[in-house]
Amino acid sequence: MTLFAFFYTIKSGLFEGSSLFMRFSGKKLFLIGFIVLLLVGIPVTVYLVQQQQETRTRAEAATSLSFQPDSSGGDPIVAEVGEDIPLDIMIDPGTNLVSFVRLEIQYDPDKVTAADGSFQPNTAVFPTVLSGPVYSAGKVLVSMSVGTDPTKAVQTKIRAGTLTLKSLATTGETTPTIITYSVNTVVTSVGSNDQASENVLAGTIPATIMIVGELTASPTEPVPSTEPTDAPEPTDTPEPTITGSTTPTPTGTASSGLAPVCTALTADTLAGTAPLTVNFTANGTDEDGTITKATFNFGDGQVSDVTTGGGIGTNAVNVPLEHTYTTAGTFQATALLTDDTEGISDTANCTQTVTVNGGSTVATATPTIEPPGSTEVMIGVGAAAVLMLIGGLVFFLF
């Protein structure tokens, strides 16, 4: 009996202890689980609301700037020395509603110039000129606005103004001069998903100009055409022809060397989120000379010349250059090679398309609310505090 009583006592104690433990641990485990849920839920709630705020406030960069007439390295605008070159500034807003532009147009002051009054805004589109135009060596700066009425915002591709440049010196037949929009160019939008202070410029397309006026000067001299008054002699004069002496000058440039060949333009990445850094490499050869320069046009208004390294000065080059795209858009990067006889390569094999995005853009049902989501943060935190209070009451009641 004593042994039986001993085991019975132990069993009863274990049962009562287990019951007490179950009551105690159940309440504590409930509270601990509730606190853990709050500790995880509060930061997750705040994070998700902040992400929603960020995607609401991020502007969608969809606007592009270009020049008309269209031009490229293979099809440049051709002008003579001393000739005026009108360029229309074209704005394509994409999905934006453009209300303001700050244009900074850059050019080579040794090849072209912009005199006072050479920029004329399209006042039907931008009636308010906020500053400029300011003309300096190699640069024109002007800021324009549609005014205070947001319904006048630019919604379709349109001409913002016209810049008339005057050519100063020949570029030769194979080396164009480039007119670009600088990185200081800014476009803002009044679209429901856009913020007034954010630049929505996605990309730019430069103008390519070839100045060859000196080559057309000699054919314009019609001296031999006035001599045909003598019937037999004009037939003799064309044979020693002075024009024959003018043709050797172009053939001299042609015979001075073949143009270099750009065989490939490679990039370590072709897509990503701004700011996107891309490492380009231009490869090419020159059969009868040396390559003296590699020109990179990144498609976003930036053009860079490389004159050292990468084999420059030899007949085969492998020229690297790094560039960072700071705005979203699709950009066509090209490379040109120049040799010691001013020959220039074609861009057919040296073109890459780079796609840059600005991160995910989430459309919301309430894009017009100026203070995005600040109340939502308070609601989330407040709800968490209420749940914590309920948990405390449960703890004391059980």
XYZ file of C-alpha atoms in Angstrom:
398
model
C 0.000 0.000 0.000
C 2.765 2.358 0.757
C 4.257 1.868 -2.720
C 0.847 2.261 -4.323
C 0.206 5.423 -2.338
C 3.572 6.756 -3.387
C 2.871 6.271 -7.073
C -0.647 7.657 -6.682
C 0.719 10.771 -5.037
C 3.247 11.257 -7.805
C 0.555 10.788 -10.461
C -1.757 13.298 -8.791
C 1.049 15.818 -8.493
C 2.019 15.423 -12.098
C -1.583 15.869 -13.207
C -2.065 18.993 -11.144
C 1.311 20.368 -12.266
C 0.501 19.600 -15.879
C -2.875 21.370 -15.549
C -1.219 24.378 -13.955
C 1.488 24.360 -16.618
C -1.085 24.162 -19.393
C -3.007 27.126 -17.974
C 0.170 29.089 -17.450
C 1.914 28.281 -20.719
C -1.237 28.705 -22.829
C -1.664 32.305 -21.680
C 2.005 33.085 -21.981
C 2.364 31.431 -25.357
C -0.672 33.344 -26.627
C 0.816 36.632 -25.472
C 4.265 35.818 -26.808
C 2.825 34.830 -30.153
C 0.743 37.994 -30.224
C 3.772 40.176 -29.453
C 5.830 38.434 -32.119
C 3.016 39.038 -34.585
C 3.005 42.726 -33.711
C 6.786 43.021 -33.906
C 6.684 41.541 -37.394
C 3.466 43.181 -38.521
C 4.262 46.785 -37.618
C 7.493 47.152 -39.656
C 5.989 45.170 -42.534
C 2.941 47.470 -42.555
C 5.106 50.586 -42.470
C 7.371 49.219 -45.213
C 4.487 48.375 -47.541
C 2.889 51.791 -47.035
C 6.212 53.529 -47.691
C 6.657 51.490 -50.861
C 3.196 52.583 -51.954
C 4.140 56.214 -51.279
C 7.383 55.861 -53.247
C 5.718 54.369 -56.314
C 3.046 57.051 -56.242
C 5.507 59.910 -56.066
C 7.875 58.641 -58.769
C 7.364 60.435 -62.081
C 7.130 58.426 -65.290
C 9.876 59.584 -67.658
C 8.478 59.261 -71.178
C 9.402 62.509 -72.969
C 12.003 62.665 -75.745
C 13.697 65.599 -77.505
C 14.988 65.626 -81.066
C 15.817 67.925 -83.960
C 14.206 68.283 -87.372
C 15.143 67.651 -90.071
C 16.119 64.154 -88.944
C 19.779 63.253 -89.353
C 22.324 60.603 -88.440
C 25.951 59.674 -89.040
C 24.970 57.909 -92.243
C 22.536 60.621 -93.382
C 23.710 63.993 -92.036
C 22.365 67.461 -92.753
C 24.638 68.943 -95.451
C 25.437 72.675 -95.435
C 27.954 75.046 -96.975
C 30.307 77.372 -95.121
C 28.418 80.553 -94.217
C 25.015 78.931 -94.698
C 22.204 79.164 -92.133
C 21.081 75.827 -90.695
C 17.579 75.945 -89.124
C 16.863 73.185 -86.611
C 13.392 72.646 -85.158
C 13.362 71.558 -81.509
C 10.808 68.742 -81.298
C 9.164 67.514 -78.082
C 7.468 64.127 -77.930
C 5.766 63.900 -74.496
C 4.889 60.209 -74.680
C 2.575 59.632 -71.725
C 3.584 62.874 -69.969
C 1.811 66.229 -70.017
C 4.713 68.633 -70.580
C 4.332 72.035 -68.955
C 7.937 73.295 -68.718
C 11.214 72.835 -70.575
C 14.717 74.025 -69.817
C 16.799 73.554 -72.953
C 20.593 73.555 -72.955
C 21.783 72.954 -76.508
C 25.484 72.352 -77.099
C 27.551 72.573 -80.289
C 31.133 72.949 -81.520
C 31.789 76.726 -81.662
C 34.594 76.166 -84.185
C 32.146 74.710 -86.709
C 28.863 76.565 -86.089
C 27.608 79.550 -84.126
C 24.323 80.818 -82.729
C 23.977 84.581 -82.894
C 21.646 86.665 -80.719
C 18.079 86.106 -81.819
C 18.864 82.795 -83.480
C 16.427 80.930 -81.215
C 12.744 81.574 -81.780
C 10.266 79.922 -79.386
C 6.967 78.557 -80.618
C 4.817 80.967 -78.604
C 1.639 79.140 -79.602
C 2.865 76.204 -77.480
C 5.110 77.951 -74.929
C 3.793 81.494 -74.558
C 5.897 82.180 -71.455
C 9.681 82.462 -71.824
C 10.945 82.327 -68.234
C 14.634 82.934 -68.965
C 16.908 83.433 -71.962
C 17.677 82.711 -74.613
C 21.245 83.067 -73.377
C 23.968 82.600 -76.012
C 27.526 81.638 -75.131
C 30.367 79.866 -76.907
C 29.056 76.438 -77.813
C 25.805 76.724 -75.863
C 22.247 78.089 -75.968
C 20.127 78.123 -72.815
C 16.393 78.920 -72.614
C 13.508 78.070 -70.254
C 9.866 78.073 -71.404
C 6.478 77.270 -69.904
C 2.921 76.703 -71.108
C 1.741 79.116 -68.422
C -0.557 78.644 -65.459
C -3.277 76.730 -67.306
C -2.510 72.965 -67.014
C -4.937 72.198 -69.852
C -2.400 73.800 -72.227
C 0.207 71.135 -71.424
C 1.856 69.459 -74.428
C 0.220 66.083 -75.111
C 1.441 65.310 -78.654
C 4.724 65.641 -80.535
C 5.157 69.297 -81.412
C 7.733 71.957 -82.302
C 8.924 73.891 -79.231
C 11.005 76.390 -81.185
C 13.607 76.825 -83.904
C 17.355 77.352 -83.518
C 19.159 78.732 -86.558
C 22.888 78.039 -86.615
C 25.423 79.492 -89.052
C 28.184 77.238 -90.342
C 31.704 78.601 -89.869
C 34.140 75.991 -91.162
C 34.095 72.822 -93.161
C 33.951 69.523 -91.349
C 35.197 67.629 -94.397
C 33.171 65.038 -96.218
C 33.506 62.374 -93.557
C 33.585 64.103 -90.159
C 30.254 65.544 -88.983
C 29.666 67.991 -86.170
C 27.079 67.038 -83.553
C 24.405 69.268 -81.976
C 23.155 67.839 -78.678
C 20.927 68.457 -75.658
C 23.084 68.520 -72.521
C 22.401 66.658 -69.265
C 21.187 69.968 -67.796
C 18.114 69.841 -70.025
C 14.962 69.449 -67.924
C 11.337 68.636 -68.809
C 8.532 68.597 -66.232
C 4.988 67.293 -66.466
C 1.600 67.942 -64.858
C 0.398 64.371 -65.461
C -1.508 62.697 -62.618
C 1.347 60.232 -62.036
C 4.090 62.868 -62.337
C 5.600 65.232 -59.803
C 6.158 68.858 -60.791
C 9.751 68.847 -59.532
C 10.889 65.676 -61.339
C 12.582 65.519 -64.728
C 10.538 63.341 -67.107
C 13.064 63.488 -69.963
C 13.607 59.909 -71.146
C 16.058 60.495 -74.008
C 17.337 62.812 -76.727
C 18.371 62.479 -80.367
C 21.187 64.784 -81.594
C 21.527 66.495 -84.962
C 24.419 65.528 -87.255
C 25.705 68.205 -89.636
C 28.239 67.925 -92.454
C 29.737 71.229 -93.632
C 31.294 70.829 -97.089
C 30.698 74.227 -98.636
C 34.267 74.672 -99.834
C 33.888 71.726 -102.221
C 30.992 73.374 -104.075
C 32.788 76.693 -104.552
C 34.868 75.648 -107.553
C 32.031 74.101 -109.611
C 30.023 77.307 -109.228
C 32.550 79.197 -111.367
C 31.019 78.977 -114.821
C 34.037 80.519 -116.563
C 34.294 77.783 -119.189
C 30.575 78.134 -119.957
C 31.079 81.743 -121.091
C 33.752 80.725 -123.613
C 31.543 78.582 -125.871
C 30.959 81.717 -127.953
C 33.928 80.500 -130.009
C 32.671 77.418 -131.742
C 35.846 75.348 -132.174
C 37.686 76.505 -129.055
C 35.171 75.517 -126.366
C 35.551 71.896 -127.381
C 39.299 72.227 -126.851
C 39.064 74.038 -123.526
C 37.013 71.357 -121.769
C 39.714 68.817 -122.622
C 42.385 70.449 -120.396
C 39.434 71.354 -118.203
C 39.992 73.269 -114.993
C 37.227 71.158 -113.535
C 39.564 68.261 -114.152
C 41.984 70.014 -111.849
C 39.274 70.463 -109.247
C 38.304 66.805 -109.318
C 41.789 65.728 -108.236
C 41.205 67.486 -104.922
C 38.299 65.228 -103.979
C 40.043 62.237 -105.528
C 43.120 63.280 -103.605
C 41.159 62.946 -100.374
C 39.795 59.630 -101.599
C 43.194 58.391 -102.674
C 44.738 59.562 -99.413
C 43.221 56.565 -97.666
C 40.278 54.292 -97.205
C 37.859 55.069 -94.401
C 38.314 53.028 -91.230
C 35.861 50.256 -90.428
C 34.097 50.023 -87.063
C 33.557 46.288 -86.729
C 31.613 46.157 -83.446
C 30.339 48.152 -80.490
C 29.949 45.956 -77.415
C 28.379 46.695 -74.022
C 28.528 44.792 -70.745
C 24.814 45.441 -70.162
C 21.961 46.703 -72.321
C 19.161 47.072 -69.765
C 18.719 48.093 -66.158
C 17.450 50.698 -63.731
C 18.685 54.303 -63.657
C 21.343 55.260 -62.834
C 22.703 52.585 -65.183
C 26.453 52.382 -65.862
C 27.388 50.745 -69.164
C 30.919 49.847 -70.279
C 31.132 50.240 -74.053
C 33.969 49.030 -76.287
C 34.466 50.122 -79.896
C 36.435 47.792 -82.161
C 37.728 48.615 -85.636
C 40.556 48.650 -88.155
C 42.063 50.872 -90.834
C 43.668 49.138 -93.813
C 45.961 51.933 -95.004
C 46.488 54.211 -92.041
C 46.016 54.717 -88.316
C 42.925 55.446 -86.273
C 43.239 58.759 -84.440
C 39.898 59.098 -82.662
C 36.861 57.147 -81.473
C 33.631 59.112 -81.016
C 30.917 57.680 -78.761
C 27.386 59.032 -79.056
C 25.413 57.596 -76.142
C 21.998 58.642 -77.451
C 21.072 60.669 -74.358
C 22.650 63.901 -75.573
C 26.164 63.036 -74.473
C 29.003 62.634 -77.008
C 32.603 61.778 -76.039
C 35.813 61.671 -78.100
C 38.621 59.280 -77.141
C 42.034 60.136 -78.591
C 44.334 58.054 -76.392
C 44.487 54.440 -75.281
C 42.733 51.399 -76.664
C 45.060 51.194 -79.641
C 44.464 54.796 -80.821
C 47.367 55.667 -83.129
C 47.495 52.191 -84.680
C 45.537 50.454 -87.426
C 43.464 48.344 -85.005
C 41.650 49.652 -81.952
C 39.714 48.284 -78.995
C 38.556 51.457 -77.238
C 36.684 51.171 -73.914
C 34.547 53.940 -72.412
C 32.158 53.976 -69.466
C 28.912 55.958 -69.461
C 26.141 56.350 -66.881
C 22.529 56.854 -67.962
C 20.733 58.935 -65.326
C 17.248 59.048 -66.861
C 14.870 56.347 -68.004
C 14.287 55.686 -71.691
C 15.526 53.803 -74.719
C 18.803 55.117 -76.117
C 20.692 54.255 -79.310
C 24.426 54.349 -78.683
C 26.821 54.524 -81.644
C 30.565 54.672 -82.250
C 32.504 56.370 -85.068
C 36.197 55.921 -85.866
C 38.308 58.644 -87.513
C 41.655 57.954 -89.210
C 44.711 60.062 -90.008
C 43.233 61.166 -93.353
C 39.990 62.392 -91.729
C 38.157 59.315 -92.976
C 35.235 58.266 -90.789
C 33.638 54.889 -90.310
C 30.019 53.897 -90.735
C 27.819 53.100 -87.715
C 26.137 50.077 -89.317
C 28.011 47.556 -87.158
C 28.611 49.854 -84.211
C 25.167 50.507 -82.767
C 23.636 49.298 -79.510
C 20.209 49.971 -77.995
C 20.219 50.554 -74.238
C 16.983 50.375 -72.252
C 16.932 52.199 -68.923
C 13.955 52.132 -66.587
C 13.289 54.159 -63.500
C 11.978 51.304 -61.363
C 8.470 49.941 -61.103
C 5.715 52.478 -61.519
C 2.415 51.468 -59.926
C -0.756 53.166 -61.054
C -3.062 54.012 -58.139
C -6.705 54.891 -57.963
C -5.988 58.133 -56.129
C -2.997 59.746 -57.913
C -4.285 63.273 -57.304
C -3.787 63.149 -53.527
C -0.860 65.440 -52.778
C 0.209 64.026 -49.369
C 0.528 60.393 -50.516
C -0.159 57.902 -47.769
C 0.947 59.818 -44.663
C -2.429 59.042 -43.065
C -2.050 55.405 -44.103
C 1.104 55.107 -42.034
C -0.750 56.455 -39.002
C -3.642 54.062 -39.634
C -1.291 51.085 -39.832
C 0.579 52.038 -36.662
C -2.679 52.886 -34.886
C -4.157 49.517 -35.788
C -1.068 47.800 -34.431
C -1.354 49.765 -31.165
C -5.006 48.761 -30.798
C -4.097 45.100 -31.320
C -1.389 45.398 -28.681
C -3.881 46.893 -26.234
C -6.321 44.045 -26.890
C -3.533 41.555 -26.313
C -2.722 43.142 -22.957
C -6.347 42.979 -21.864
C -6.533 39.309 -22.873
C -3.430 38.618 -20.814
C -4.895 40.120 -17.640
C -8.361 38.611 -18.091
C -7.212 34.958 -18.441
